[in-house]
């Protein structure tokens, strides 16, 4: 488990948040599943909610309809740390991304920008102000891994490696999968969507650490979510794919005992 008190290095996953049609229902669900407490923003921030784990910022929950009426997919999103958000957005566009909205200030908390990568997956940049991003990772109830499944994994690999200044490590095995790294630090993974998955859209997926994967899946189902897979043993821990009551997809991972 890791606690942060300063902004993360540029290009590192730094924040996650959920866009949802029902803030109250989402807050109740994730509190029951992960034990989160909340700081709820005022009307000027649309009730945007910061989830707390032991008084540390862990994630955000916001509505999925913007002030201009744009409806965003019900989904978890990944934000990458930026130290110069205007330059990073320009670089992303140069590499083939499309801006969803330009960099903008979020009060005194920082600046954000939303983009769609060349394969159609949404991602965001966050340049820290008062809000540094997630203050806890790799602890039950917090994010532990970030994974893009793409329709063209090689294209996405090259895009994010160039954008984030990352090196790439192919994973052995039958599945096409790459790990993005800064030195020895792993940023996230990129995998190839299998045609057998049907209409699965390119997207970044958040993995949440849990103390017990079977108990977590039971709590998810009990509180209105869905188990989209069984709980599987993997070299990285016990894992399951799930969705919250509004359909937002995520995975849970019981980390191996060290």
Tab-separated table of C-alpha atoms in Angstrom:
chain	number	residue	atom	x	y	z
A	1	UNK	CA	0.000	0.000	0.000
A	2	UNK	CA	1.192	3.496	-0.784
A	3	UNK	CA	0.202	6.924	0.492
A	4	UNK	CA	0.991	10.096	-1.455
A	5	UNK	CA	1.326	13.662	-0.201
A	6	UNK	CA	2.718	15.328	-3.350
A	7	UNK	CA	1.814	15.325	-7.049
A	8	UNK	CA	2.879	12.225	-8.944
A	9	UNK	CA	5.420	12.236	-11.778
A	10	UNK	CA	4.114	13.385	-15.154
A	11	UNK	CA	2.594	10.547	-17.167
A	12	UNK	CA	1.650	8.515	-14.099
A	13	UNK	CA	-1.971	7.517	-13.404
A	14	UNK	CA	-2.952	9.974	-10.691
A	15	UNK	CA	-6.743	9.989	-10.314
A	16	UNK	CA	-9.833	7.977	-11.143
A	17	UNK	CA	-13.438	8.991	-11.197
A	18	UNK	CA	-16.848	7.631	-12.023
A	19	UNK	CA	-19.390	9.303	-14.294
A	20	UNK	CA	-22.819	8.115	-13.180
A	21	UNK	CA	-26.481	9.040	-13.738
A	22	UNK	CA	-27.311	8.621	-10.021
A	23	UNK	CA	-24.877	10.155	-7.537
A	24	UNK	CA	-26.795	9.091	-4.437
A	25	UNK	CA	-27.072	5.476	-5.566
A	26	UNK	CA	-23.393	5.345	-6.530
A	27	UNK	CA	-22.290	6.760	-3.192
A	28	UNK	CA	-24.389	4.187	-1.325
A	29	UNK	CA	-23.114	1.295	-3.452
A	30	UNK	CA	-19.412	2.065	-3.170
A	31	UNK	CA	-19.646	2.834	0.535
A	32	UNK	CA	-21.165	-0.615	1.058
A	33	UNK	CA	-18.546	-2.319	-1.126
A	34	UNK	CA	-15.359	-0.390	-0.297
A	35	UNK	CA	-16.211	1.356	2.974
A	36	UNK	CA	-15.702	4.823	1.512
A	37	UNK	CA	-16.540	8.061	3.280
A	38	UNK	CA	-17.254	11.168	1.232
A	39	UNK	CA	-16.646	14.864	0.824
A	40	UNK	CA	-19.499	16.166	-1.336
A	41	UNK	CA	-18.853	19.281	-3.390
A	42	UNK	CA	-21.214	22.214	-3.590
A	43	UNK	CA	-23.605	23.133	-6.416
A	44	UNK	CA	-20.837	24.978	-8.262
A	45	UNK	CA	-19.123	21.586	-8.683
A	46	UNK	CA	-22.330	19.686	-9.458
A	47	UNK	CA	-22.117	17.687	-6.242
A	48	UNK	CA	-18.845	16.107	-7.372
A	49	UNK	CA	-17.885	13.718	-4.618
A	50	UNK	CA	-14.443	12.796	-3.338
A	51	UNK	CA	-14.281	9.287	-1.912
A	52	UNK	CA	-12.125	8.960	1.184
A	53	UNK	CA	-10.312	5.915	2.474
A	54	UNK	CA	-8.973	6.560	5.951
A	55	UNK	CA	-9.283	10.327	5.324
A	56	UNK	CA	-7.172	10.047	2.150
A	57	UNK	CA	-8.540	10.943	-1.281
A	58	UNK	CA	-9.094	7.696	-3.181
A	59	UNK	CA	-11.466	8.419	-6.089
A	60	UNK	CA	-14.140	10.742	-7.430
A	61	UNK	CA	-17.819	10.309	-8.272
A	62	UNK	CA	-19.581	12.783	-10.536
A	63	UNK	CA	-22.688	13.082	-12.655
A	64	UNK	CA	-22.486	11.955	-16.272
A	65	UNK	CA	-24.277	14.996	-17.735
A	66	UNK	CA	-22.289	18.194	-18.235
A	67	UNK	CA	-23.606	21.728	-17.817
A	68	UNK	CA	-24.171	21.982	-21.586
A	69	UNK	CA	-26.253	18.791	-21.625
A	70	UNK	CA	-23.575	16.447	-22.975
A	71	UNK	CA	-24.095	12.932	-21.622
A	72	UNK	CA	-20.922	10.949	-20.982
A	73	UNK	CA	-20.776	7.153	-20.760
A	74	UNK	CA	-21.402	5.631	-17.352
A	75	UNK	CA	-17.849	4.529	-16.666
A	76	UNK	CA	-14.732	4.785	-14.557
A	77	UNK	CA	-12.017	6.985	-16.078
A	78	UNK	CA	-8.261	7.286	-15.609
A	79	UNK	CA	-6.406	10.597	-15.273
A	80	UNK	CA	-2.694	10.928	-16.025
A	81	UNK	CA	-0.563	13.417	-14.125
A	82	UNK	CA	0.515	16.466	-16.093
A	83	UNK	CA	2.966	19.205	-15.176
A	84	UNK	CA	2.068	21.261	-18.286
A	85	UNK	CA	-1.461	20.404	-19.339
A	86	UNK	CA	-1.620	22.669	-22.392
A	87	UNK	CA	1.547	21.099	-23.802
A	88	UNK	CA	0.352	17.575	-23.013
A	89	UNK	CA	-2.990	18.141	-24.736
A	90	UNK	CA	-1.235	19.578	-27.784
A	91	UNK	CA	1.098	16.573	-27.886
A	92	UNK	CA	-1.842	14.154	-27.590
A	93	UNK	CA	-3.621	15.840	-30.510
A	94	UNK	CA	-0.412	15.754	-32.544
A	95	UNK	CA	-0.278	11.993	-31.918
A	96	UNK	CA	-3.861	11.507	-33.117
A	97	UNK	CA	-6.092	12.085	-30.080
A	98	UNK	CA	-9.279	14.140	-30.234
A	99	UNK	CA	-10.064	16.639	-27.458
A	100	UNK	CA	-13.405	16.227	-25.694
A	101	UNK	CA	-12.927	19.599	-24.020
A	102	UNK	CA	-9.948	21.922	-23.599
A	103	UNK	CA	-7.884	22.230	-20.458
A	104	UNK	CA	-9.877	24.038	-17.800
A	105	UNK	CA	-9.448	25.140	-14.212
A	106	UNK	CA	-11.392	23.304	-11.510
A	107	UNK	CA	-11.468	26.002	-8.859
A	108	UNK	CA	-8.174	26.014	-6.970
A	109	UNK	CA	-7.978	22.228	-7.122
A	110	UNK	CA	-6.139	21.959	-10.446
A	111	UNK	CA	-6.660	21.776	-14.196
A	112	UNK	CA	-8.200	18.958	-16.219
A	113	UNK	CA	-8.584	18.027	-19.871
A	114	UNK	CA	-10.455	15.176	-21.537
A	115	UNK	CA	-9.424	13.400	-24.727
A	116	UNK	CA	-10.274	10.404	-26.889
A	117	UNK	CA	-7.269	8.364	-27.970
A	118	UNK	CA	-6.817	7.203	-31.604
A	119	UNK	CA	-8.571	3.925	-30.783
A	120	UNK	CA	-11.656	5.587	-29.286
A	121	UNK	CA	-10.942	5.252	-25.541
A	122	UNK	CA	-11.472	8.221	-23.237
A	123	UNK	CA	-8.709	9.432	-20.936
A	124	UNK	CA	-7.902	12.568	-18.981
A	125	UNK	CA	-5.018	14.718	-17.805
A	126	UNK	CA	-4.852	16.263	-14.341
A	127	UNK	CA	-2.443	19.053	-13.406
A	128	UNK	CA	-2.448	19.308	-9.640
A	129	UNK	CA	-3.277	22.426	-7.693
A	130	UNK	CA	-4.629	21.947	-4.186
A	131	UNK	CA	-5.800	18.469	-5.221
A	132	UNK	CA	-2.798	16.220	-5.920
A	133	UNK	CA	-4.838	13.241	-7.115
A	134	UNK	CA	-5.223	9.939	-5.304
A	135	UNK	CA	-3.503	9.900	-1.928
A	136	UNK	CA	-3.738	6.122	-1.535
A	137	UNK	CA	-3.266	3.151	-3.872
A	138	UNK	CA	-2.721	-0.599	-3.504
A	139	UNK	CA	-4.824	-0.737	-0.350
A	140	UNK	CA	-8.237	-2.450	-0.124
A	141	UNK	CA	-10.781	0.042	-1.429
A	142	UNK	CA	-8.305	1.929	-3.622
A	143	UNK	CA	-7.047	1.556	-7.181
A	144	UNK	CA	-4.259	-0.925	-7.797
A	145	UNK	CA	-3.975	-1.272	-11.606
A	146	UNK	CA	-5.037	0.501	-14.794
A	147	UNK	CA	-5.652	-1.334	-18.035
A	148	UNK	CA	-6.673	-0.309	-21.531
A	149	UNK	CA	-8.326	-2.822	-23.812
A	150	UNK	CA	-8.017	-1.561	-27.369
A	151	UNK	CA	-9.203	-2.631	-30.805
A	152	UNK	CA	-5.625	-2.120	-32.036
A	153	UNK	CA	-3.281	-2.766	-29.121
A	154	UNK	CA	-0.120	-1.963	-31.086
A	155	UNK	CA	-1.484	1.432	-32.144
A	156	UNK	CA	-2.508	2.234	-28.572
A	157	UNK	CA	0.826	0.991	-27.237
A	158	UNK	CA	2.718	3.351	-29.525
A	159	UNK	CA	0.402	6.282	-28.763
A	160	UNK	CA	0.663	6.058	-24.978
A	161	UNK	CA	4.376	5.255	-25.002
A	162	UNK	CA	5.016	8.444	-26.981
A	163	UNK	CA	2.560	10.564	-25.006
A	164	UNK	CA	3.597	9.446	-21.524
A	165	UNK	CA	7.303	9.011	-22.182
A	166	UNK	CA	7.004	5.341	-21.319
A	167	UNK	CA	8.877	2.228	-22.289
A	168	UNK	CA	6.971	-0.906	-23.286
A	169	UNK	CA	7.367	-4.453	-22.019
A	170	UNK	CA	5.463	-7.173	-23.908
A	171	UNK	CA	3.929	-9.792	-21.641
A	172	UNK	CA	4.526	-13.443	-22.481
A	173	UNK	CA	1.540	-15.635	-23.292
A	174	UNK	CA	-1.143	-16.020	-25.919
A	175	UNK	CA	-2.895	-12.694	-25.239
A	176	UNK	CA	-1.380	-9.607	-26.848
A	177	UNK	CA	-0.589	-7.429	-23.834
A	178	UNK	CA	1.922	-4.679	-23.096
A	179	UNK	CA	3.005	-3.015	-19.860
A	180	UNK	CA	3.859	0.701	-19.890
A	181	UNK	CA	6.736	1.636	-17.591
A	182	UNK	CA	8.728	4.583	-16.283
A	183	UNK	CA	11.969	2.883	-15.356
A	184	UNK	CA	10.984	0.021	-13.068
A	185	UNK	CA	7.629	1.614	-12.171
A	186	UNK	CA	4.654	0.075	-13.993
A	187	UNK	CA	2.049	2.600	-15.171
A	188	UNK	CA	-0.590	0.291	-16.638
A	189	UNK	CA	-1.336	-2.339	-19.244
A	190	UNK	CA	-2.660	-2.380	-22.796
A	191	UNK	CA	-4.395	-5.459	-24.174
A	192	UNK	CA	-6.104	-6.475	-27.400
A	193	UNK	CA	-9.900	-6.779	-27.466
A	194	UNK	CA	-10.915	-10.272	-28.519
A	195	UNK	CA	-13.655	-10.479	-31.189
A	196	UNK	CA	-15.471	-13.002	-28.988
A	197	UNK	CA	-16.218	-10.169	-26.531
A	198	UNK	CA	-18.950	-8.867	-28.820
A	199	UNK	CA	-19.609	-5.124	-28.604
A	200	UNK	CA	-16.950	-4.442	-25.935
A	201	UNK	CA	-15.759	-0.868	-26.536
A	202	UNK	CA	-12.157	0.349	-26.178
A	203	UNK	CA	-11.814	1.642	-22.633
A	204	UNK	CA	-9.557	2.114	-19.655
A	205	UNK	CA	-10.429	-0.235	-16.794
A	206	UNK	CA	-9.730	0.402	-13.115
A	207	UNK	CA	-8.786	-2.471	-10.822
A	208	UNK	CA	-9.633	-1.973	-7.155
A	209	UNK	CA	-7.712	-3.807	-4.460
A	210	UNK	CA	-9.836	-5.846	-2.044
A	211	UNK	CA	-9.014	-7.883	1.039
A	212	UNK	CA	-11.087	-10.870	-0.104
A	213	UNK	CA	-12.255	-11.208	-3.712
A	214	UNK	CA	-15.089	-13.630	-2.975
A	215	UNK	CA	-16.494	-11.420	-0.216
A	216	UNK	CA	-16.160	-8.345	-2.437
A	217	UNK	CA	-18.117	-9.967	-5.274
A	218	UNK	CA	-20.800	-11.063	-2.809
A	219	UNK	CA	-21.079	-7.470	-1.520
A	220	UNK	CA	-21.248	-6.111	-5.071
A	221	UNK	CA	-24.116	-8.437	-5.983
A	222	UNK	CA	-25.913	-7.897	-2.665
A	223	UNK	CA	-25.902	-4.136	-3.254
A	224	UNK	CA	-27.256	-4.261	-6.808
A	225	UNK	CA	-24.129	-4.746	-8.890
A	226	UNK	CA	-23.320	-7.636	-11.188
A	227	UNK	CA	-20.616	-10.285	-11.333
A	228	UNK	CA	-19.523	-10.432	-14.977
A	229	UNK	CA	-17.092	-13.284	-14.435
A	230	UNK	CA	-16.201	-15.833	-11.831
A	231	UNK	CA	-13.456	-15.164	-9.319
A	232	UNK	CA	-10.296	-16.457	-10.972
A	233	UNK	CA	-6.896	-17.267	-9.538
A	234	UNK	CA	-4.149	-15.509	-11.504
A	235	UNK	CA	-0.417	-14.965	-10.937
A	236	UNK	CA	-1.354	-11.453	-9.765
A	237	UNK	CA	-4.059	-12.458	-7.269
A	238	UNK	CA	-7.725	-13.476	-7.220
A	239	UNK	CA	-9.620	-11.391	-9.736
A	240	UNK	CA	-13.156	-10.765	-10.997
A	241	UNK	CA	-14.879	-8.505	-13.524
A	242	UNK	CA	-17.929	-6.697	-12.140
A	243	UNK	CA	-20.285	-3.773	-12.752
A	244	UNK	CA	-22.021	-1.342	-10.434
A	245	UNK	CA	-25.844	-0.893	-10.443
A	246	UNK	CA	-25.641	1.699	-13.251
A	247	UNK	CA	-23.471	-0.541	-15.416
A	248	UNK	CA	-20.013	0.968	-14.835
A	249	UNK	CA	-17.447	-1.764	-15.446
A	250	UNK	CA	-14.474	-2.374	-13.154
A	251	UNK	CA	-12.396	-5.209	-11.772
A	252	UNK	CA	-11.489	-6.257	-8.266
A	253	UNK	CA	-8.172	-7.827	-7.328
A	254	UNK	CA	-7.177	-9.565	-4.128
A	255	UNK	CA	-3.445	-8.931	-4.026
A	256	UNK	CA	-1.220	-11.894	-3.131
A	257	UNK	CA	0.065	-12.006	0.426
A	258	UNK	CA	3.643	-10.789	0.432
